[in-house]
């Protein structure tokens, strides 16, 4: 029991450190490609933290959408960019001091929340969350679910418009 | 299963619009490559059908779909505003799009999708629905801003709006997540109940949550200091799109803000009032002062719309019934003035898309007296000269703010209105007094002219019967759950 608990704690902190360190690399790395790879670890770490919260579906979709999506993006990026390792893609931070103001304000608000929030704890159910989520999506959250599909339709129409050539060639 | 929980009447108007989007795409597909007229007519028919449905189901919806949406008079009132704007830009648009060789059928479907998103923002009684509506609206606008890929400034406008807009959306979602973390729900009724019952409304994550919600919404309203995108985007986007963007999304953002903050305004207390006070004062002042020396009419109108967001914030700050109803009336008149002014701006533009110089208006008063007279109506309406609708909008919102005790802020607002006289009147001075610069004549475009005339007529009409429109607005506000 104690050993299991220790292992659990160890794994948790491992993922916490992995997430935070890779997030720092994302922000401070000078090369885009390093940032992108580090982002992969950040997303994976967040997915692991979701598992610790017993949110299995969320973790799975995090891996599928973010980890999968980002990986594909990087591969395509490498495909399409010649000399990506040697190319100097500028990634500087501008207005460092001005940005400090909202960042500190945000950090202050969140830290204040951390200490004053009324933390709710639930005992995680032993069964997977997918059944409950599915039922909620087709009852309580039916309207948001459908609006999200319209959102995707809008994205599709927009993407088609932007990707098509300016002058439509005649095909007869 | 209890089917009465799925009351389709509550979302009838956006449903018609959603079906309309598909219909317009189908019509456009079937009508050959060079002919966009059927798509335009289909889009106009869809908007009219949606307006008819909106009027037929006025305030009959009530809360439905497990508390997600409410088809009350408030939603109906805003739907009618959005649909009017959509009708005008669809009617006026083709001439502009033809002139720039960007007449594609997607223009119509994107405008309709965007309006559908706005309808959900106005009807949502759950933060999730409001967020998804806002995203649907914005996504269509990002593409519409970049609708002229041949022009660099259009691409720049699209990219700038996309990047900053996604960032603002991030704030909004983070805010929603924090509110959920604090109260365990995204339902607005629970939100106001929590705030009413809490001793300290900003305890825990509520402070950060409310602040982030406010940032997300004020970005869409173009409130200072989140306004930096608006002059560049309005200036770079195709002008028909600027007309649409400066009117309808702003109304939608205020609709969402009223939905979220009207009921719990009282319990939010002092810090909330101070923040809104500062935002309103800053927005009015920065907007008006920046508009003073703009050479481009598009940039001038962009800064003017920033200033108007500041006046409108007074209604939110007042937090009383007149304030909310005043915002509804103000927006109903403001959208017509803005759509009209932007449309006249591209009609008289004779130096190509790259330059929207105020000098284009020279001698307009003698060459096209009717067009100049209508532009004067828009300018005087934006100042708030008594017989026009703009005056009553300001009157109601300012009165509400005085009633709520914000006398100094109203003094600032009135002083700002006085400053704004300068740049609005300058347009009229140029139209009637400046010498002819031997410019090309202004094209005669019947459909566009009709759209501008409809705008001018509405500005005058709303100024003739302000009382009865305000009564409708009051009833709409009272019908909110």
XYZ file of C-alpha atoms in Angstrom:
653
model
C 0.000 0.000 0.000
C 2.712 2.455 1.005
C 4.860 1.526 -1.956
C 1.909 1.977 -4.291
C 1.195 5.369 -2.806
C 4.833 6.339 -3.204
C 4.820 5.203 -6.815
C 1.661 7.171 -7.445
C 3.185 10.296 -5.929
C 6.387 9.802 -7.848
C 4.586 9.443 -11.148
C 2.447 12.493 -10.427
C 5.451 14.707 -9.727
C 7.281 13.281 -12.693
C 4.456 14.419 -14.985
C 4.158 17.781 -13.244
C 7.852 18.493 -13.718
C 7.724 17.243 -17.308
C 4.787 19.511 -18.136
C 6.245 22.628 -16.546
C 9.796 22.163 -17.830
C 8.679 21.479 -21.385
C 6.335 24.472 -21.233
C 9.297 26.646 -20.238
C 11.261 25.255 -23.176
C 8.332 26.105 -25.490
C 8.401 29.724 -24.400
C 12.130 30.324 -24.225
C 13.541 28.212 -27.046
C 15.042 30.195 -29.902
C 14.165 27.641 -32.562
C 10.629 26.972 -33.654
C 11.196 23.266 -34.112
C 12.455 22.809 -30.530
C 9.433 24.703 -29.258
C 7.102 22.503 -31.258
C 8.678 19.288 -29.961
C 8.627 20.582 -26.412
C 4.952 21.422 -26.840
C 4.380 17.748 -27.579
C 5.694 16.856 -24.122
C 3.604 19.595 -22.513
C 0.429 18.229 -24.047
C 1.358 14.684 -23.115
C 2.039 15.738 -19.531
C -1.333 17.489 -19.337
C -3.016 14.327 -20.662
C -1.315 12.341 -17.897
C -2.517 14.844 -15.297
C -6.077 14.397 -16.605
C -5.669 10.672 -15.902
C -4.740 11.464 -12.323
C -8.057 13.349 -12.134
C -9.851 10.194 -13.361
C -10.892 11.967 -16.561
C -10.133 9.129 -18.923
C -12.047 10.417 -21.935
C -10.498 13.860 -21.645
C -7.021 12.341 -21.471
C -7.663 10.193 -24.519
C -8.969 13.098 -26.571
C -6.076 15.255 -25.406
C -3.664 12.676 -26.765
C -5.651 12.198 -29.977
C -6.259 15.838 -30.812
C -3.299 17.723 -29.410
C -0.495 15.195 -29.380
C -1.655 13.668 -32.674
C -2.404 17.017 -34.250
C 0.814 18.668 -33.190
C 2.885 15.695 -34.313
C 1.290 15.825 -37.750
C 1.884 19.549 -37.898
C 5.570 19.130 -37.098
C 6.021 16.375 -39.662
C 4.361 18.501 -42.315
C 6.456 21.456 -41.239
C 9.635 19.434 -41.688
C 8.385 18.100 -45.012
C 7.614 21.484 -46.441
C 10.506 23.503 -45.077
C 13.948 23.057 -46.534
C 16.822 23.280 -44.041
C 14.509 23.620 -41.072
C 17.302 22.818 -38.583
C 19.662 25.461 -39.827
C 17.153 28.104 -40.781
C 16.908 30.978 -38.366
C 13.227 31.568 -37.757
C 13.049 34.624 -35.527
C 11.148 33.984 -32.331
C 11.809 36.945 -30.126
C 9.822 38.430 -27.324
C 8.777 42.015 -27.792
C 7.506 44.510 -25.209
C 8.891 42.413 -22.353
C 8.275 44.986 -19.638
C 4.817 46.031 -20.781
C 3.787 42.381 -20.928
C 4.942 41.952 -17.340
C 1.993 44.044 -16.135
C -0.886 41.805 -17.280
C 1.133 38.672 -16.521
C 1.736 39.724 -12.920
C -1.899 40.799 -12.558
C -3.089 37.434 -13.890
C -0.654 35.519 -11.685
C -1.836 37.510 -8.693
C -5.497 36.805 -9.390
C -4.856 33.088 -9.903
C -2.687 32.802 -6.785
C -5.339 34.619 -4.796
C -7.866 32.119 -6.126
C -5.575 29.217 -5.230
C -5.614 30.176 -1.566
C -9.208 31.351 -1.205
C -11.100 28.911 -3.444
C -13.466 26.463 -1.890
C -11.970 23.288 -3.352
C -14.528 20.661 -4.119
C -13.433 17.037 -3.973
C -15.298 14.176 -5.564
C -14.472 10.536 -5.230
C -13.851 9.334 -8.758
C -16.230 6.668 -9.959
C -14.641 3.361 -10.862
C -16.344 3.213 -14.260
C -15.290 5.113 -17.387
C -16.719 8.606 -17.876
C -17.594 8.129 -21.553
C -21.150 6.918 -20.911
C -22.046 9.941 -18.788
C -20.404 12.306 -21.252
C -22.287 10.780 -24.150
C -25.606 11.117 -22.370
C -24.900 14.721 -21.405
C -23.942 15.599 -24.976
C -27.320 14.438 -26.266
C -29.437 15.855 -23.456
C -28.217 18.805 -21.401
C -25.560 19.928 -23.827
C -27.419 19.147 -27.041
C -27.543 22.776 -28.191
C -23.834 23.529 -27.610
C -22.997 20.224 -29.288
C -24.970 21.170 -32.398
C -23.684 24.755 -32.438
C -20.163 23.310 -32.367
C -20.963 21.402 -35.549
C -22.140 24.630 -37.210
C -18.867 26.179 -36.057
C -17.002 23.435 -37.896
C -19.133 24.029 -40.974
C -18.208 27.727 -40.886
C -14.543 26.750 -40.585
C -14.886 24.443 -43.583
C -16.536 27.080 -45.774
C -13.909 29.614 -44.745
C -11.001 27.257 -45.367
C -12.319 26.370 -48.815
C -12.700 30.051 -49.684
C -9.186 30.956 -48.559
C -7.557 27.947 -50.181
C -9.164 28.391 -53.584
C -7.385 30.465 -56.208
C -8.416 34.078 -56.583
C -9.553 33.873 -60.215
C -11.661 30.797 -60.724
C -10.491 29.013 -63.821
C -13.181 27.925 -66.241
C -13.591 24.209 -66.460
C -15.974 23.286 -69.199
C -38.435 11.185 -22.446
C -40.018 14.561 -21.876
C -40.005 16.190 -25.294
C -41.225 19.547 -24.016
C -37.659 20.091 -22.904
C -36.688 20.413 -26.541
C -38.752 23.444 -27.508
C -37.652 24.262 -31.041
C -39.499 27.600 -30.948
C -36.734 28.973 -28.725
C -34.122 28.544 -31.442
C -36.390 28.902 -34.497
C -34.566 31.938 -35.926
C -31.026 30.490 -35.801
C -32.415 27.203 -37.116
C -33.809 28.957 -40.199
C -30.439 30.652 -40.654
C -28.582 27.355 -40.333
C -30.797 25.717 -42.957
C -30.362 28.877 -45.023
C -26.587 28.521 -45.030
C -26.902 25.086 -46.602
C -29.533 26.317 -49.054
C -27.396 29.262 -50.188
C -24.398 26.995 -50.736
C -26.511 24.590 -52.759
C -28.029 27.379 -54.870
C -24.581 28.818 -55.468
C -23.282 25.431 -56.540
C -26.128 24.873 -58.990
C -26.095 28.312 -60.556
C -22.978 28.133 -62.676
C -19.569 29.682 -62.297
C -20.083 33.262 -63.353
C -23.492 33.926 -61.896
C -23.713 34.880 -58.226
C -27.143 36.516 -58.427
C -29.140 33.389 -57.385
C -26.992 32.988 -54.259
C -27.615 36.598 -53.325
C -31.367 36.296 -53.863
C -31.452 33.055 -51.870
C -29.563 34.734 -49.028
C -31.972 37.682 -49.039
C -34.910 35.256 -48.976
C -33.363 33.366 -46.045
C -32.885 36.584 -44.081
C -36.483 37.638 -44.758
C -37.758 34.185 -43.760
C -35.698 34.309 -40.567
C -37.065 37.781 -39.797
C -40.626 36.556 -40.355
C -39.988 33.601 -38.032
C -38.408 35.953 -35.516
C -41.480 38.210 -35.516
C -43.876 35.257 -35.404
C -42.119 33.721 -32.395
C -41.485 37.054 -30.648
C -41.116 36.416 -26.927
C -42.841 33.046 -27.043
C -39.847 30.834 -26.405
C -38.904 30.832 -22.773
C -36.012 28.816 -21.413
C -35.572 25.427 -23.033
C -33.036 22.730 -23.895
C -32.147 22.145 -20.235
C -31.593 25.817 -19.527
C -29.192 26.347 -22.407
C -31.137 28.892 -24.463
C -33.998 31.300 -23.971
C -36.192 32.408 -26.855
C -37.405 35.494 -25.034
C -38.114 38.998 -26.345
C -34.507 39.974 -25.650
C -33.233 37.373 -28.115
C -35.938 38.340 -30.626
C -35.031 42.048 -30.423
C -31.349 41.367 -31.073
C -32.118 38.821 -33.794
C -34.035 41.508 -35.645
C -31.042 43.892 -35.398
C -28.623 41.226 -36.706
C -30.981 40.259 -39.530
C -31.452 43.888 -40.581
C -27.680 44.349 -40.809
C -27.297 41.081 -42.737
C -30.050 42.107 -45.152
C -28.413 45.465 -45.825
C -24.903 44.148 -46.436
C -26.222 41.342 -48.647
C -28.296 43.846 -50.621
C -25.499 46.400 -50.927
C -22.580 43.989 -51.238
C -22.513 42.652 -54.829
C -21.570 45.965 -56.456
C -18.549 46.290 -54.195
C -17.564 42.663 -54.595
C -17.856 42.918 -58.399
C -15.754 46.080 -58.430
C -12.946 44.245 -56.655
C -13.401 40.957 -58.511
C -14.062 39.055 -55.291
C -17.702 38.165 -55.797
C -17.838 34.629 -54.426
C -20.849 32.744 -53.119
C -19.114 32.149 -49.788
C -19.722 35.797 -48.915
C -23.403 35.057 -48.414
C -23.016 31.791 -46.524
C -20.379 33.293 -44.225
C -22.559 36.297 -43.406
C -25.447 33.966 -42.582
C -23.297 31.637 -40.456
C -21.961 34.652 -38.615
C -25.480 35.927 -37.895
C -26.456 32.468 -36.676
C -23.598 32.610 -34.184
C -24.785 36.040 -33.037
C -28.315 34.691 -32.559
C -26.919 32.077 -30.162
C -24.948 34.749 -28.321
C -28.167 36.693 -27.761
C -30.242 33.651 -26.836
C -27.713 31.722 -24.736
C -28.451 31.352 -21.043
C -25.409 29.189 -20.558
C -21.830 30.381 -20.892
C -21.020 27.479 -23.222
C -23.697 28.455 -25.745
C -22.596 32.084 -25.649
C -18.980 31.039 -26.185
C -19.799 28.758 -29.118
C -22.001 31.441 -30.681
C -19.174 33.943 -30.345
C -16.725 31.558 -31.967
C -19.073 30.784 -34.861
C -19.554 34.505 -35.430
C -15.837 35.285 -35.186
C -14.643 32.445 -37.393
C -16.808 33.665 -40.260
C -15.570 37.216 -39.659
C -11.900 36.176 -39.769
C -12.457 34.793 -43.268
C -14.622 37.722 -44.384
C -11.914 40.186 -43.280
C -9.484 38.411 -45.597
C -11.995 38.131 -48.408
C -9.772 40.038 -50.826
C -6.622 37.887 -50.974
C -5.083 40.067 -53.685
C -4.772 42.997 -51.296
C -2.091 42.804 -48.650
C -3.998 44.922 -46.151
C -6.965 42.546 -46.343
C -4.699 39.603 -45.554
C -3.126 41.584 -42.750
C -6.549 42.463 -41.338
C -7.620 38.836 -41.411
C -4.457 37.540 -39.768
C -4.397 40.277 -37.133
C -8.040 39.692 -36.276
C -7.523 35.916 -36.176
C -4.473 36.071 -33.894
C -5.796 38.683 -31.482
C -9.316 37.265 -31.633
C -8.161 33.744 -30.758
C -6.191 35.193 -27.878
C -9.276 37.003 -26.607
C -11.305 33.815 -26.999
C -8.673 32.047 -24.926
C -9.293 34.576 -22.153
C -13.038 34.045 -22.417
C -12.784 30.254 -22.200
C -10.338 30.441 -19.319
C -12.811 32.757 -17.570
C -15.646 30.301 -18.149
C -13.475 27.460 -16.799
C -12.661 29.418 -13.650
C -16.311 30.350 -13.096
C -17.191 26.676 -13.532
C -14.499 25.755 -11.046
C -15.982 28.114 -8.493
C -19.699 27.330 -8.836
C -19.673 23.949 -10.598
C -21.886 25.123 -13.454
C -21.845 27.254 -16.580
C -25.521 28.110 -16.192
C -26.177 31.847 -16.020
C -29.041 31.495 -13.531
C -26.676 29.658 -11.180
C -24.045 32.320 -11.844
C -26.254 35.206 -10.732
C -27.697 33.187 -7.844
C -24.182 32.466 -6.612
C -23.160 36.116 -6.845
C -26.327 37.254 -5.071
C -25.697 34.834 -2.224
C -21.944 35.263 -1.855
C -20.631 37.643 0.761
C -17.533 38.418 -1.268
C -18.458 38.150 -4.966
C -14.821 37.834 -5.981
C -13.798 35.099 -3.543
C -11.794 32.206 -4.863
C -11.575 32.019 -8.618
C -14.617 34.243 -9.218
C -12.505 37.411 -9.407
C -10.198 36.012 -12.062
C -13.143 34.361 -13.847
C -15.243 37.513 -14.099
C -12.207 39.579 -15.125
C -11.385 37.164 -17.937
C -15.000 37.007 -19.121
C -15.006 40.787 -19.247
C -11.762 40.878 -21.265
C -13.105 38.346 -23.759
C -16.293 40.317 -24.361
C -14.798 43.823 -24.322
C -12.335 42.708 -26.973
C -15.228 42.024 -29.344
C -16.793 45.373 -28.432
C -13.445 47.086 -29.175
C -13.247 48.706 -25.744
C -9.978 50.459 -24.831
C -7.419 48.973 -24.053
C -8.526 46.002 -26.173
C -9.315 48.097 -29.253
C -5.966 48.101 -31.056
C -7.141 45.598 -33.641
C -10.222 47.513 -34.742
C -8.815 50.415 -36.826
C -6.433 48.117 -38.704
C -9.049 45.432 -39.269
C -11.844 47.807 -40.312
C -9.387 49.633 -42.555
C -7.914 46.544 -44.202
C -11.041 44.436 -44.559
C -13.213 44.823 -47.675
C -15.463 47.791 -46.892
C -18.754 45.855 -47.120
C -17.300 43.554 -44.494
C -16.195 46.527 -42.366
C -19.782 47.785 -42.465
C -20.991 44.409 -41.233
C -18.213 44.021 -38.662
C -18.572 47.417 -37.051
C -22.310 46.937 -36.552
C -23.579 43.413 -35.907
C -20.759 41.794 -33.850
C -20.631 44.804 -31.563
C -24.364 44.448 -30.944
C -23.878 40.718 -30.348
C -21.078 41.332 -27.837
C -23.314 43.745 -25.912
C -26.164 41.221 -26.043
C -23.897 38.588 -24.490
C -22.617 41.065 -21.887
C -26.195 41.958 -20.886
C -27.139 38.275 -20.688
C -24.222 37.547 -18.388
C -23.921 40.678 -16.288
C -27.338 42.393 -16.240
C -28.949 40.233 -13.549
C -25.956 40.024 -11.173
C -24.769 43.607 -11.803
C -25.940 44.776 -8.397
C -24.185 42.043 -6.452
C -20.855 42.531 -8.237
C -20.201 45.607 -6.148
C -17.589 48.305 -6.013
C -14.504 46.881 -7.765
C -16.679 45.957 -10.728
C -18.117 49.499 -10.917
C -14.669 51.074 -10.727
C -13.273 48.889 -13.498
C -16.227 49.579 -15.807
C -16.082 53.316 -14.974
C -12.439 53.503 -16.005
C -13.004 51.378 -19.122
C -15.939 53.535 -20.247
C -14.111 56.830 -19.673
C -10.954 55.574 -21.419
C -12.873 54.140 -24.364
C -14.850 57.305 -25.068
C -11.856 59.579 -24.741
C -9.286 57.530 -26.635
C -11.786 56.722 -29.397
C -12.804 60.308 -29.970
C -9.343 61.822 -29.699
C -7.906 59.251 -32.114
C -10.706 59.865 -34.609
C -9.941 63.589 -34.719
C -7.135 63.576 -37.253
C -7.744 60.530 -39.404
C -7.385 61.162 -43.104
C -9.075 57.867 -44.020
C -12.839 57.745 -43.563
C -12.621 54.042 -42.705
C -10.181 54.636 -39.859
C -12.241 57.572 -38.669
C -15.376 55.433 -38.529
C -13.399 52.680 -36.791
C -12.320 55.026 -34.005
C -15.821 56.445 -33.863
C -17.160 52.942 -33.258
C -14.636 52.563 -30.425
C -16.025 55.758 -28.899
C -19.591 54.488 -29.237
C -18.645 51.293 -27.380
C -17.642 53.621 -24.538
C -21.037 55.345 -24.483
C -22.750 51.959 -24.565
C -20.727 50.780 -21.550
C -22.534 53.457 -19.532
C -25.724 51.436 -19.943
C -24.036 48.278 -18.603
C -22.500 50.239 -15.737
C -25.864 51.814 -14.835
C -27.204 48.275 -14.378
C -30.825 49.469 -14.281
C -33.710 48.690 -16.623
C -33.433 51.958 -18.534
C -29.713 51.342 -19.046
C -30.293 47.925 -20.583
C -33.269 49.061 -22.677
C -31.244 52.129 -23.678
C -28.454 49.873 -24.969
C -30.992 47.974 -27.068
C -32.354 51.188 -28.547
C -28.880 52.654 -29.017
C -27.672 49.567 -30.898
C -30.828 49.426 -33.030
C -30.093 52.948 -34.281
C -26.281 52.707 -34.254
C -26.115 49.744 -36.636
C -28.032 51.640 -39.335
C -25.834 54.736 -39.039
C -22.667 52.663 -39.242
C -23.718 50.391 -42.091
C -24.953 53.454 -43.989
C -21.792 55.482 -43.425
C -19.450 52.646 -44.427
C -21.528 51.918 -47.521
C -21.475 55.559 -48.654
C -17.728 55.548 -47.999
C -17.077 52.813 -50.562
C -19.634 54.195 -52.995
C -17.839 57.526 -53.223
C -14.330 56.061 -53.088
C -12.693 57.104 -56.352
C -9.019 56.459 -55.712
C -9.045 52.666 -55.504
C -9.243 50.362 -52.514
C -5.905 51.411 -51.109
C -6.980 54.964 -50.310
C -10.103 55.997 -48.506
C -9.474 59.710 -48.366
C -11.921 62.178 -46.895
C -11.267 64.265 -50.019
C -13.419 61.745 -51.919
C -16.421 63.484 -50.431
C -15.565 66.810 -52.047
C -18.514 68.357 -53.876
C -20.700 65.333 -53.174
C -23.408 67.684 -51.960
C -23.780 69.139 -55.458
C -23.074 66.077 -57.588
C -25.194 63.594 -55.668
C -27.393 65.692 -53.351
C -29.477 62.747 -52.097
C -26.449 60.611 -51.228
C -24.838 63.565 -49.479
C -28.033 64.273 -47.565
C -28.156 60.674 -46.364
C -24.489 60.749 -45.344
C -25.314 63.911 -43.389
C -28.122 62.028 -41.633
C -25.627 59.342 -40.571
C -23.054 61.867 -39.369
C -25.627 63.939 -37.462
C -27.089 60.742 -36.060
C -23.661 59.607 -34.841
C -23.174 62.995 -33.141
C -26.624 62.663 -31.565
C -28.471 65.673 -32.958
C -32.031 65.807 -31.514
C -34.546 64.716 -34.124
C -32.475 61.674 -35.124
C -32.316 58.237 -33.526
C -28.744 58.696 -32.302
C -29.865 61.439 -29.936
C -32.424 59.278 -28.168
C -29.991 56.392 -27.828
C -27.527 58.636 -26.046
C -30.298 60.307 -24.038
C -31.593 57.005 -22.640
C -28.182 55.577 -21.825
C -26.911 58.809 -20.248
C -30.146 59.281 -18.252
C -29.833 55.740 -16.946
C -26.258 56.459 -15.861
C -27.313 59.667 -14.066
C -30.103 57.765 -12.314
C -27.523 55.250 -11.134
C -25.382 58.097 -9.792
C -22.575 58.302 -12.339
C -22.879 62.044 -12.932
C -19.199 62.668 -13.580
C -18.975 59.899 -16.113
C -21.942 61.367 -17.980
C -20.203 64.766 -17.920
C -17.184 63.093 -19.561
C -19.488 61.431 -22.083
C -21.192 64.699 -23.006
C -17.834 66.455 -23.380
C -16.720 63.599 -25.603
C -19.817 63.947 -27.751
C -18.911 67.603 -28.165
C -15.415 66.635 -29.336
C -16.893 64.155 -31.795
C -18.874 66.944 -33.477
C -15.609 68.112 -35.014
C -14.774 65.036 -37.040
C -18.326 64.121 -37.995
C -19.077 67.650 -39.189
C -15.812 67.740 -41.108
C -17.237 65.146 -43.488
C -20.234 67.428 -44.113
C -18.043 70.478 -44.552
C -16.049 68.627 -47.206
C -19.209 67.444 -48.943
C -20.743 70.884 -49.200
C -17.862 73.335 -49.154
C -14.688 71.913 -50.586
C -13.737 72.677 -54.171
C -14.063 70.032 -56.815
C -10.846 68.099 -57.241
C -11.805 66.826 -60.693
C -12.583 63.350 -59.444
C -14.401 60.629 -61.304
C -18.147 60.626 -60.915
C -19.763 58.344 -58.368
C -21.321 55.219 -59.864
C -25.067 54.882 -59.695
C -25.851 51.523 -58.087
C -29.598 51.154 -57.476
C -29.497 48.241 -54.998
C -26.761 49.795 -52.888
C -28.493 53.150 -53.010
C -31.671 51.465 -51.768
C -29.753 49.918 -48.857
C -28.312 53.315 -47.877
C -31.745 54.911 -48.187
C -33.205 52.217 -45.934
C -30.505 52.979 -43.333
C -31.231 56.725 -43.471
C -34.946 56.080 -43.242
C -34.490 53.909 -40.156
C -32.303 56.550 -38.466
C -35.036 59.152 -39.042
C -37.916 56.795 -38.242
C -36.433 55.568 -34.958
C -36.006 59.223 -34.028
C -39.680 59.910 -34.720
C -41.069 57.077 -32.593
C -38.392 56.579 -29.934
C -40.909 56.067 -27.135
C -42.648 53.060 -28.608
C -39.361 51.420 -29.623
C -38.047 51.975 -26.104
C -41.184 50.301 -24.747
C -40.459 47.251 -26.903
C -36.855 47.298 -25.655
C -38.046 47.553 -22.037
C -40.355 44.590 -22.523
C -37.478 42.700 -24.140
C -35.210 43.360 -21.151
C -37.974 42.434 -18.719
C -38.522 39.131 -20.532
C -35.003 37.945 -19.722
C -35.153 35.040 -17.244
